[in-house]
Coordinates of C-alpha atoms in Angstrom, one line a residue:
Chain A
M675 CA 42.1 34.2 125.9
N676 CA 42.2 38.0 125.5
G677 CA 39.1 40.1 124.8
K678 CA 39.6 40.0 121.1
D679 CA 39.3 36.2 120.8
K680 CA 36.4 35.8 123.2
I681 CA 33.0 34.9 121.8
K682 CA 30.9 38.1 121.3
V683 CA 27.5 37.7 123.0
L684 CA 24.6 40.2 123.0
Y685 CA 22.1 40.0 125.8
I686 CA 18.8 42.0 125.7
D687 CA 16.5 42.4 128.7
D688 CA 14.3 45.3 129.8
E689 CA 15.3 44.8 133.5
Q690 CA 18.6 46.6 134.3
N691 CA 19.3 44.1 137.2
N692 CA 19.2 41.2 134.9
L693 CA 21.7 42.8 132.6
I694 CA 24.0 43.6 135.5
S695 CA 23.9 40.1 136.9
F696 CA 24.3 38.5 133.4
K697 CA 27.4 40.6 132.7
A698 CA 28.8 39.9 136.1
A699 CA 28.4 36.1 135.7
F700 CA 29.9 35.8 132.2
R701 CA 32.2 38.7 131.5
F702 CA 35.3 36.6 132.1
D703 CA 34.3 33.9 129.6
Y704 CA 32.7 36.0 126.8
N705 CA 32.8 39.5 125.4
I706 CA 29.4 40.7 126.6
F707 CA 27.3 43.4 125.0
V708 CA 24.0 44.3 126.9
A709 CA 21.0 46.2 125.7
I710 CA 18.0 47.4 127.6
N711 CA 15.8 47.6 124.5
T712 CA 15.8 46.4 120.9
T713 CA 16.9 49.7 119.5
E714 CA 20.1 49.6 121.6
A715 CA 20.5 45.9 120.6
I716 CA 20.3 46.8 116.9
N717 CA 23.0 49.5 117.4
H718 CA 25.3 46.9 119.0
L719 CA 24.7 44.5 116.0
K720 CA 25.5 47.3 113.5
A721 CA 28.7 48.3 115.3
N722 CA 29.8 44.7 115.9
P723 CA 29.0 42.6 112.9
D724 CA 31.0 39.7 114.5
I725 CA 28.6 39.2 117.4
S726 CA 27.9 35.5 117.1
V727 CA 25.3 34.7 119.8
I728 CA 22.2 36.8 120.8
L729 CA 20.2 36.0 123.9
S730 CA 16.9 37.8 124.3
D731 CA 14.3 38.0 127.1
Q732 CA 10.9 37.1 125.7
K733 CA 8.7 39.6 127.7
M734 CA 9.7 43.2 127.0
P735 CA 7.6 46.3 126.8
D736 CA 8.3 47.5 123.2
K737 CA 8.2 44.0 121.6
T738 CA 8.6 40.4 122.4
G739 CA 11.9 38.5 122.0
V740 CA 10.4 36.5 119.2
E741 CA 9.3 39.6 117.4
F742 CA 12.7 41.1 117.8
F743 CA 14.4 37.9 116.4
E744 CA 12.0 37.9 113.5
E745 CA 12.7 41.5 112.7
I746 CA 16.5 41.3 112.7
R747 CA 16.8 37.9 110.9
K748 CA 16.9 39.5 107.5
E749 CA 19.6 42.1 108.2
F750 CA 21.6 39.9 110.6
P751 CA 21.0 36.3 109.6
N752 CA 24.2 34.8 111.0
P753 CA 24.2 35.2 114.8
I754 CA 22.7 32.3 116.8
R755 CA 19.4 33.3 118.5
I756 CA 18.6 32.1 122.0
L757 CA 15.3 33.0 123.8
I758 CA 15.0 33.3 127.6
T759 CA 11.5 33.3 129.1
G760 CA 9.7 32.7 132.4
Y761 CA 6.4 31.8 130.8
A762 CA 6.9 28.6 129.0
D763 CA 3.6 27.9 127.3
I764 CA 3.7 25.6 124.3
E765 CA 2.3 28.4 122.0
S766 CA 5.2 30.7 122.6
V767 CA 7.7 27.9 122.1
I768 CA 6.2 27.1 118.7
N769 CA 6.2 30.7 117.8
A770 CA 9.8 31.1 118.8
I771 CA 10.9 28.2 116.6
N772 CA 8.8 29.0 113.6
R773 CA 8.9 32.8 113.5
G774 CA 12.1 33.7 115.2
H775 CA 14.2 30.7 114.2
V776 CA 15.7 30.4 117.7
Y777 CA 18.4 27.9 118.3
R778 CA 17.7 27.3 122.0
Y779 CA 15.0 28.1 124.5
I780 CA 16.1 28.8 128.1
K781 CA 13.7 28.8 131.0
K782 CA 13.9 31.4 133.8
P783 CA 15.4 31.4 136.3
W784 CA 18.4 30.3 134.3
S785 CA 21.4 28.5 135.6
E786 CA 24.9 29.6 134.6
D787 CA 25.6 26.2 133.2
D788 CA 22.5 26.3 131.0
I789 CA 23.6 29.6 129.5
R790 CA 27.2 28.6 129.2
S791 CA 26.4 25.4 127.3
S792 CA 23.9 27.1 125.1
I793 CA 26.4 29.8 124.1
D794 CA 29.2 27.4 123.5
Q795 CA 27.1 25.0 121.4
G796 CA 25.5 27.9 119.6
Y797 CA 28.9 29.3 118.8
K798 CA 30.0 26.0 117.4
F799 CA 27.0 26.0 115.1
Y800 CA 27.7 29.6 114.1
V801 CA 31.3 28.8 113.1
T802 CA 30.3 25.7 111.2
T803 CA 27.6 27.6 109.3
A804 CA 30.0 30.5 108.6
M805 CA 32.6 28.1 107.4
L806 CA 30.1 26.4 105.1
A807 CA 29.3 29.7 103.5
V808 CA 32.9 30.5 102.9
K809 CA 33.5 27.0 101.4
N810 CA 30.5 27.4 99.2
E811 CA 31.7 30.7 97.9
E812 CA 35.1 29.2 97.2
L813 CA 33.5 26.2 95.5
Q814 CA 31.4 28.5 93.3
K815 CA 34.5 30.4 92.3
A816 CA 36.3 27.2 91.5
Y817 CA 33.3 26.1 89.3
N818 CA 33.2 29.4 87.5
E819 CA 36.9 29.1 86.8
L820 CA 36.6 25.6 85.6
D821 CA 33.8 26.6 83.2
K822 CA 36.0 29.4 81.9
F823 CA 38.9 27.0 81.7
A824 CA 37.0 24.3 79.8
Y825 CA 35.9 26.9 77.3
S826 CA 39.3 28.5 76.8
A827 CA 41.2 25.2 76.8
T828 CA 39.2 23.9 73.8
H829 CA 40.2 27.1 71.9
D830 CA 43.8 27.6 73.1
M831 CA 44.8 24.0 73.1
R832 CA 42.9 22.8 70.1
G833 CA 43.7 25.9 68.1
P834 CA 47.4 25.1 67.4
I835 CA 46.6 21.4 66.8
L836 CA 43.9 22.3 64.3
S837 CA 46.2 24.7 62.6
V838 CA 48.8 22.0 62.2
L839 CA 46.2 19.6 60.8
G840 CA 45.2 22.3 58.4
I841 CA 48.8 22.7 57.2
I842 CA 49.2 19.0 56.9
D843 CA 46.1 18.9 54.7
L844 CA 47.7 21.6 52.6
A845 CA 51.1 20.1 52.5
K846 CA 49.7 16.9 51.1
H847 CA 48.6 18.7 48.0
T848 CA 51.9 20.7 47.7
D849 CA 54.7 19.4 45.5
N850 CA 57.1 22.3 45.9
L851 CA 59.7 21.4 48.6
A852 CA 60.4 25.0 49.5
D853 CA 56.7 25.6 50.2
V854 CA 56.6 22.5 52.3
K855 CA 59.6 23.6 54.3
E856 CA 57.9 27.0 55.0
M857 CA 54.9 25.1 56.2
M858 CA 57.1 23.1 58.6
G859 CA 58.3 26.3 60.1
M860 CA 54.7 27.3 60.7
M861 CA 53.9 24.0 62.3
E862 CA 56.9 24.5 64.6
N863 CA 55.5 27.9 65.7
A864 CA 52.1 26.5 66.4
M865 CA 53.6 23.7 68.5
L866 CA 55.8 26.2 70.4
K867 CA 52.7 28.2 71.2
L868 CA 50.9 25.2 72.5
D869 CA 54.0 24.3 74.6
N870 CA 54.0 27.8 76.0
Y871 CA 50.4 27.6 76.9
I872 CA 50.9 24.3 78.7
Q873 CA 53.8 25.8 80.7
N874 CA 51.6 28.7 81.7
L875 CA 49.0 26.2 82.7
H876 CA 51.5 24.5 84.9
D877 CA 52.4 27.8 86.6
Y878 CA 48.8 28.4 87.2
Y879 CA 48.3 25.2 89.1
S880 CA 51.6 25.6 91.0
I881 CA 50.2 28.9 92.3
R882 CA 46.7 27.6 92.9
R883 CA 47.4 24.4 94.6
G884 CA 51.0 24.6 95.6
E885 CA 51.9 25.5 99.2
V886 CA 53.9 28.7 99.7
E887 CA 57.4 27.9 100.7
I888 CA 58.9 30.7 102.7
A889 CA 62.7 30.9 102.5
D890 CA 65.5 33.5 102.3
I891 CA 65.3 35.3 98.9
N892 CA 68.5 36.5 97.3
F893 CA 67.4 38.9 94.5
D894 CA 70.9 39.0 93.0
D895 CA 70.6 35.3 92.3
I896 CA 67.1 35.5 90.9
V897 CA 67.9 38.4 88.6
K898 CA 71.0 36.5 87.5
D899 CA 68.8 33.5 86.5
L900 CA 66.5 35.8 84.6
S901 CA 69.3 37.6 82.8
D902 CA 70.4 34.2 81.5
I903 CA 66.9 33.4 80.3
Y904 CA 66.4 36.7 78.5
E905 CA 70.0 37.1 77.2
V906 CA 69.2 35.5 73.9
T907 CA 65.9 37.4 73.4
S908 CA 67.6 40.6 74.3
K909 CA 70.4 40.2 71.7
M910 CA 68.2 38.8 69.0
N911 CA 65.6 41.6 69.1
N912 CA 68.1 44.3 70.0
V913 CA 66.4 45.1 73.3
K914 CA 68.7 46.6 76.0
F915 CA 68.1 44.8 79.4
V916 CA 69.0 47.0 82.3
K917 CA 69.1 45.4 85.8
N918 CA 69.5 47.1 89.1
V919 CA 69.3 45.2 92.5
Q920 CA 69.6 46.8 95.9
Q921 CA 69.2 44.4 98.8
A922 CA 70.9 45.1 102.1
E923 CA 68.6 43.1 104.3
T924 CA 67.3 39.6 104.6
F925 CA 64.0 39.1 102.8
R926 CA 61.8 36.0 103.2
S927 CA 59.2 35.0 100.7
D928 CA 58.2 32.2 98.2
E929 CA 60.8 32.0 95.5
V930 CA 58.6 30.1 93.0
S931 CA 55.9 32.8 93.1
I932 CA 58.4 35.6 92.8
K933 CA 60.0 33.9 89.8
I934 CA 56.6 33.4 88.1
I935 CA 55.8 37.1 88.7
L936 CA 59.0 38.4 87.3
N937 CA 59.2 36.0 84.4
N938 CA 55.7 36.9 83.2
L939 CA 56.3 40.7 83.5
L940 CA 59.6 40.4 81.7
S941 CA 58.4 38.2 79.0
N942 CA 55.6 40.7 78.2
A943 CA 58.0 43.6 78.3
F944 CA 60.3 41.9 75.8
K945 CA 57.4 40.7 73.7
Y946 CA 55.4 43.9 73.3
Q947 CA 58.2 46.1 71.9
V948 CA 57.9 48.7 69.0
K949 CA 59.5 46.8 66.2
N950 CA 61.4 49.7 64.5
N951 CA 62.5 51.4 67.6
E952 CA 66.3 52.0 67.7
N953 CA 66.5 52.2 71.5
K954 CA 64.3 49.4 72.8
F955 CA 64.9 48.7 76.5
V956 CA 63.5 46.7 79.4
E957 CA 64.4 47.8 82.9
L958 CA 64.2 45.7 86.0
D959 CA 64.7 47.5 89.4
V960 CA 64.6 45.6 92.7
N961 CA 64.9 47.5 95.9
V962 CA 64.5 45.8 99.3
A963 CA 64.1 48.1 102.2
K964 CA 62.3 48.2 105.5
G965 CA 60.8 44.7 105.0
I966 CA 59.3 45.5 101.6
A967 CA 60.6 44.4 98.2
N968 CA 59.8 47.1 95.6
I969 CA 60.1 45.8 92.1
V970 CA 59.7 47.9 88.9
V971 CA 59.5 46.4 85.4
K972 CA 59.6 49.1 82.8
D973 CA 59.7 49.1 79.0
N974 CA 59.3 51.6 76.2
G975 CA 57.1 49.2 74.2
I976 CA 53.7 49.6 72.5
G977 CA 51.9 50.3 75.8
I978 CA 48.4 49.0 76.9
P979 CA 45.3 50.7 75.4
E980 CA 43.5 52.7 78.0
N981 CA 40.2 50.8 77.5
S982 CA 41.7 47.5 78.2
I983 CA 44.0 48.3 81.2
N984 CA 41.3 47.4 83.7
Q985 CA 41.0 43.9 82.2
I986 CA 44.6 42.8 81.8
F987 CA 44.6 40.8 85.0
N988 CA 41.5 38.8 84.1
M989 CA 42.0 35.2 83.1
F990 CA 42.2 34.5 79.4
Y991 CA 41.9 38.2 78.6
R992 CA 44.1 39.2 75.6
G993 CA 44.5 42.8 74.9
N994 CA 46.4 42.4 71.7
S995 CA 45.6 40.7 68.4
E996 CA 49.1 39.3 68.0
E997 CA 48.8 35.6 68.4
V998 CA 51.4 35.2 71.0
G999 CA 49.5 35.6 74.2
S1000 CA 47.8 32.8 76.2
G1001 CA 45.7 35.1 78.4
F1002 CA 47.2 33.5 81.4
G1003 CA 50.4 35.5 82.2
L1004 CA 49.1 38.5 84.1
Y1005 CA 46.4 36.5 85.8
N1006 CA 49.1 34.3 87.2
V1007 CA 51.0 37.4 88.3
K1008 CA 48.1 38.7 90.2
D1009 CA 47.3 35.3 91.7
A1010 CA 50.9 34.8 92.9
L1011 CA 51.0 38.3 94.4
G1012 CA 47.8 37.5 96.2
K1013 CA 49.5 34.6 97.9
L1014 CA 52.4 36.9 99.0
N1015 CA 50.1 39.7 100.1
G1016 CA 51.7 41.9 97.5
K1017 CA 50.4 44.7 95.4
I1018 CA 50.7 45.7 91.8
D1019 CA 50.2 49.0 89.9
V1020 CA 50.4 49.6 86.2
V1021 CA 51.0 52.8 84.3
S1022 CA 50.9 52.7 80.6
S1023 CA 51.0 55.1 77.6
A1024 CA 52.2 55.0 74.0
E1025 CA 55.7 55.5 75.4
G1026 CA 55.7 52.2 77.3
T1027 CA 54.5 50.4 80.3
T1028 CA 55.6 50.4 83.9
F1029 CA 54.6 47.7 86.4
S1030 CA 55.3 48.5 90.1
I1031 CA 55.2 45.7 92.7
A1032 CA 55.4 45.8 96.5
I1033 CA 55.9 42.5 98.3
P1034 CA 56.1 42.4 102.2
N1035 CA 58.6 40.3 104.0
K1036 CA 57.1 37.2 105.6
Chain B
M82 CA 26.7 24.4 36.6
S83 CA 28.3 27.8 36.4
Q84 CA 31.8 28.1 37.8
E85 CA 31.6 31.8 38.7
K86 CA 34.7 33.3 40.3
L87 CA 34.2 34.6 43.8
N88 CA 35.8 37.1 46.2
F89 CA 37.0 35.9 49.6
I90 CA 37.6 37.6 52.9
V91 CA 39.2 35.7 55.9
V92 CA 39.1 37.2 59.4
D93 CA 41.2 35.2 61.9
D94 CA 43.6 36.4 64.7
S95 CA 45.9 33.5 64.0
K96 CA 48.3 34.4 61.2
L97 CA 48.8 30.7 60.5
D98 CA 45.0 30.0 60.1
C99 CA 44.8 33.0 57.7
F100 CA 47.7 31.5 55.7
I101 CA 46.0 28.1 55.5
A102 CA 42.7 29.6 54.5
E103 CA 44.3 31.7 51.8
K104 CA 46.2 28.7 50.3
I105 CA 43.1 26.5 50.4
I106 CA 41.0 29.2 48.7
Q107 CA 43.6 29.7 46.0
N108 CA 43.7 26.0 45.4
T109 CA 39.9 25.8 44.6
G110 CA 40.3 27.6 41.3
R111 CA 37.3 29.7 42.0
C112 CA 39.1 32.6 43.6
A113 CA 39.0 36.0 42.0
S114 CA 40.5 37.7 45.1
V115 CA 41.3 36.9 48.7
S116 CA 42.0 39.3 51.5
T117 CA 43.0 38.3 55.0
F118 CA 42.6 40.3 58.3
Q119 CA 44.0 39.4 61.7
Q120 CA 41.9 42.1 63.3
A121 CA 38.1 42.1 62.9
N122 CA 38.1 45.9 63.0
D123 CA 40.3 46.2 60.0
A124 CA 38.0 43.9 58.0
L125 CA 35.1 46.1 58.9
I126 CA 36.9 49.2 57.8
Y127 CA 37.6 47.4 54.5
L128 CA 34.0 46.5 54.1
R129 CA 32.8 50.0 54.8
T130 CA 35.1 51.6 52.3
M131 CA 35.4 49.0 49.5
A132 CA 33.9 49.7 46.1
S133 CA 30.6 47.9 45.5
N134 CA 31.0 44.3 44.8
D135 CA 29.2 42.8 41.8
I136 CA 30.4 39.3 42.3
P137 CA 29.5 37.3 45.5
T138 CA 32.0 37.6 48.4
I139 CA 32.4 34.8 50.9
I140 CA 33.6 35.8 54.4
F141 CA 35.1 33.3 56.7
V142 CA 35.3 34.7 60.3
D143 CA 36.8 33.0 63.4
I144 CA 34.6 33.2 66.5
Q145 CA 37.3 33.5 69.2
M146 CA 39.4 36.5 68.6
P147 CA 40.8 39.0 71.1
V148 CA 39.6 42.7 71.1
M149 CA 36.7 42.1 68.7
N150 CA 35.4 38.6 68.4
G151 CA 33.5 37.0 65.6
F152 CA 30.1 37.7 67.0
E153 CA 30.9 41.3 67.5
F154 CA 32.1 41.5 64.0
V155 CA 28.8 40.0 62.6
E156 CA 26.8 42.4 64.8
S157 CA 28.7 45.4 63.4
F158 CA 28.3 44.0 59.9
E159 CA 24.6 43.8 60.4
T160 CA 24.4 47.6 61.2
L161 CA 25.8 48.4 57.7
P162 CA 23.3 49.8 55.2
A163 CA 21.4 47.0 53.3
E164 CA 23.0 47.8 49.9
R165 CA 26.5 47.5 51.4
R166 CA 25.6 44.1 52.9
S167 CA 24.2 42.5 49.7
N168 CA 26.2 39.8 47.9
F169 CA 28.1 38.9 51.1
Y170 CA 27.9 35.4 52.6
I171 CA 29.3 34.9 56.1
Y172 CA 30.6 31.6 57.4
M173 CA 31.7 31.4 61.1
L174 CA 34.5 29.1 62.1
S175 CA 35.6 27.9 65.5
S176 CA 37.8 25.4 67.2
S177 CA 35.5 25.3 70.1
I178 CA 33.0 22.5 70.6
N179 CA 30.9 24.8 72.7
E180 CA 27.2 24.2 72.0
N181 CA 26.3 27.7 73.0
D182 CA 28.5 29.2 70.3
I183 CA 27.0 26.9 67.7
A184 CA 23.5 27.7 68.8
R185 CA 24.3 31.4 68.8
V186 CA 25.5 31.4 65.2
K187 CA 22.0 30.3 64.1
G188 CA 20.6 33.5 65.6
Y189 CA 22.3 35.7 63.1
S190 CA 20.4 36.1 59.8
S191 CA 23.5 37.2 57.9
V192 CA 25.4 34.1 58.8
K193 CA 25.0 31.2 56.4
Q194 CA 26.6 28.4 58.4
F195 CA 28.9 27.3 61.2
L196 CA 32.0 25.5 60.2
N197 CA 34.5 23.5 62.3
K198 CA 38.2 24.3 62.1
P199 CA 40.5 23.6 60.4
L200 CA 39.2 24.8 57.1
T201 CA 40.1 21.9 54.7
S202 CA 39.8 21.6 50.9
S203 CA 36.8 19.3 51.3
T204 CA 34.9 21.7 53.6
I205 CA 35.5 24.6 51.3
N206 CA 34.5 22.6 48.2
H207 CA 31.3 21.8 50.0
V208 CA 30.6 25.5 50.6
L209 CA 31.4 26.4 47.0
E210 CA 28.9 23.9 45.6
Q211 CA 26.2 26.4 46.6
F212 CA 27.6 29.2 44.4

């Protein structure tokens, strides 16, 4: 174990000799911080927030160990507190437990084994509590997302279904065949929208719950796949698709995540074009160098309004009134990038939008 | 019972739902005019600038819309001068089964009622009985 992995222990005692002998006895097993008074102890705690076990002498001139523990409990609630004392009367034991919330009580003169087992067990308790806090936070986040999801799902999944039911009601009272055919086209669009939403939902769960599978990434192949997907859209809407890949080195990452990221950005770039523009284009640049894949997706489309640019990565946020968005796309992009330790920047104006991504090699 | 003709305004981000509402309204035989808006803000501009309306106008507004939602639309509507607001009757529509949304609708004095989507001929006939 090197110094970084050792358990960080703080020991407070007003007698210099005790500090020296404590450090001498345990410095190989733990990363020891010593303090001759409580002021010094608090400085150590501030500078080293990862100190996990604190041992304090009870009888000190400026304040007792119990008073010290009581005082720091608010600002530093996580470290495990152990009290060492030579005068073990029942009153001070009760105080220690009730006021200082100490984990252990060690009698002087202490034995090395006593200290060692107290620190080790205290540390286990510390780790468990810390992990519980992290898990609780994760759980809270999951609950919040679930609430949001339930709310949005009723709208985004029921929406197209209710529209179709509405048209069916209408079609029943329509005799003109041409009108009914027009309605059929509308129903088709509503169902395509629902299908798109469900596919996005599937992406969302593959990022969320799926394991990252690190493998060699060949960007030429990925871009080739994407060209095939967007070829039709590009031709139909008269949008020029410019691709540029430069990869001279091996790059390892998760292919599914990268595809989700590129697919969402490209689909947005093609979707939010200026309809009457003669020179519509979407540009995809991939440049892998020095262990980083720099990807740029650029378009000369309608741009993102300044007041919504901070919200575009939020789940279910839709910055545009066109009814095509699911509010999932960019959220999925950000989530996937998070898994790959990547970064994303966006610059947008009325002349178009540019997303720049950097993904490190794994 | 008088069968007065009415004006209608539909505010819904879904083009399809606007179309459905428009057709159903036209089929009632009570329609003097119908205007549809996919953006709540455009509807507000229309309300601010339209000539005074001497016949009742029914507004159907969807709750869940991007940029400006139905609640925000109603709040902005309620800031218009009283004489501008008279003769308007707002109905809020939603596909959500969210109790909070339904309860929230009751808090707006200018909103007549909450309606479930889709808007059907029977729902709208029920609404029109009151006019």
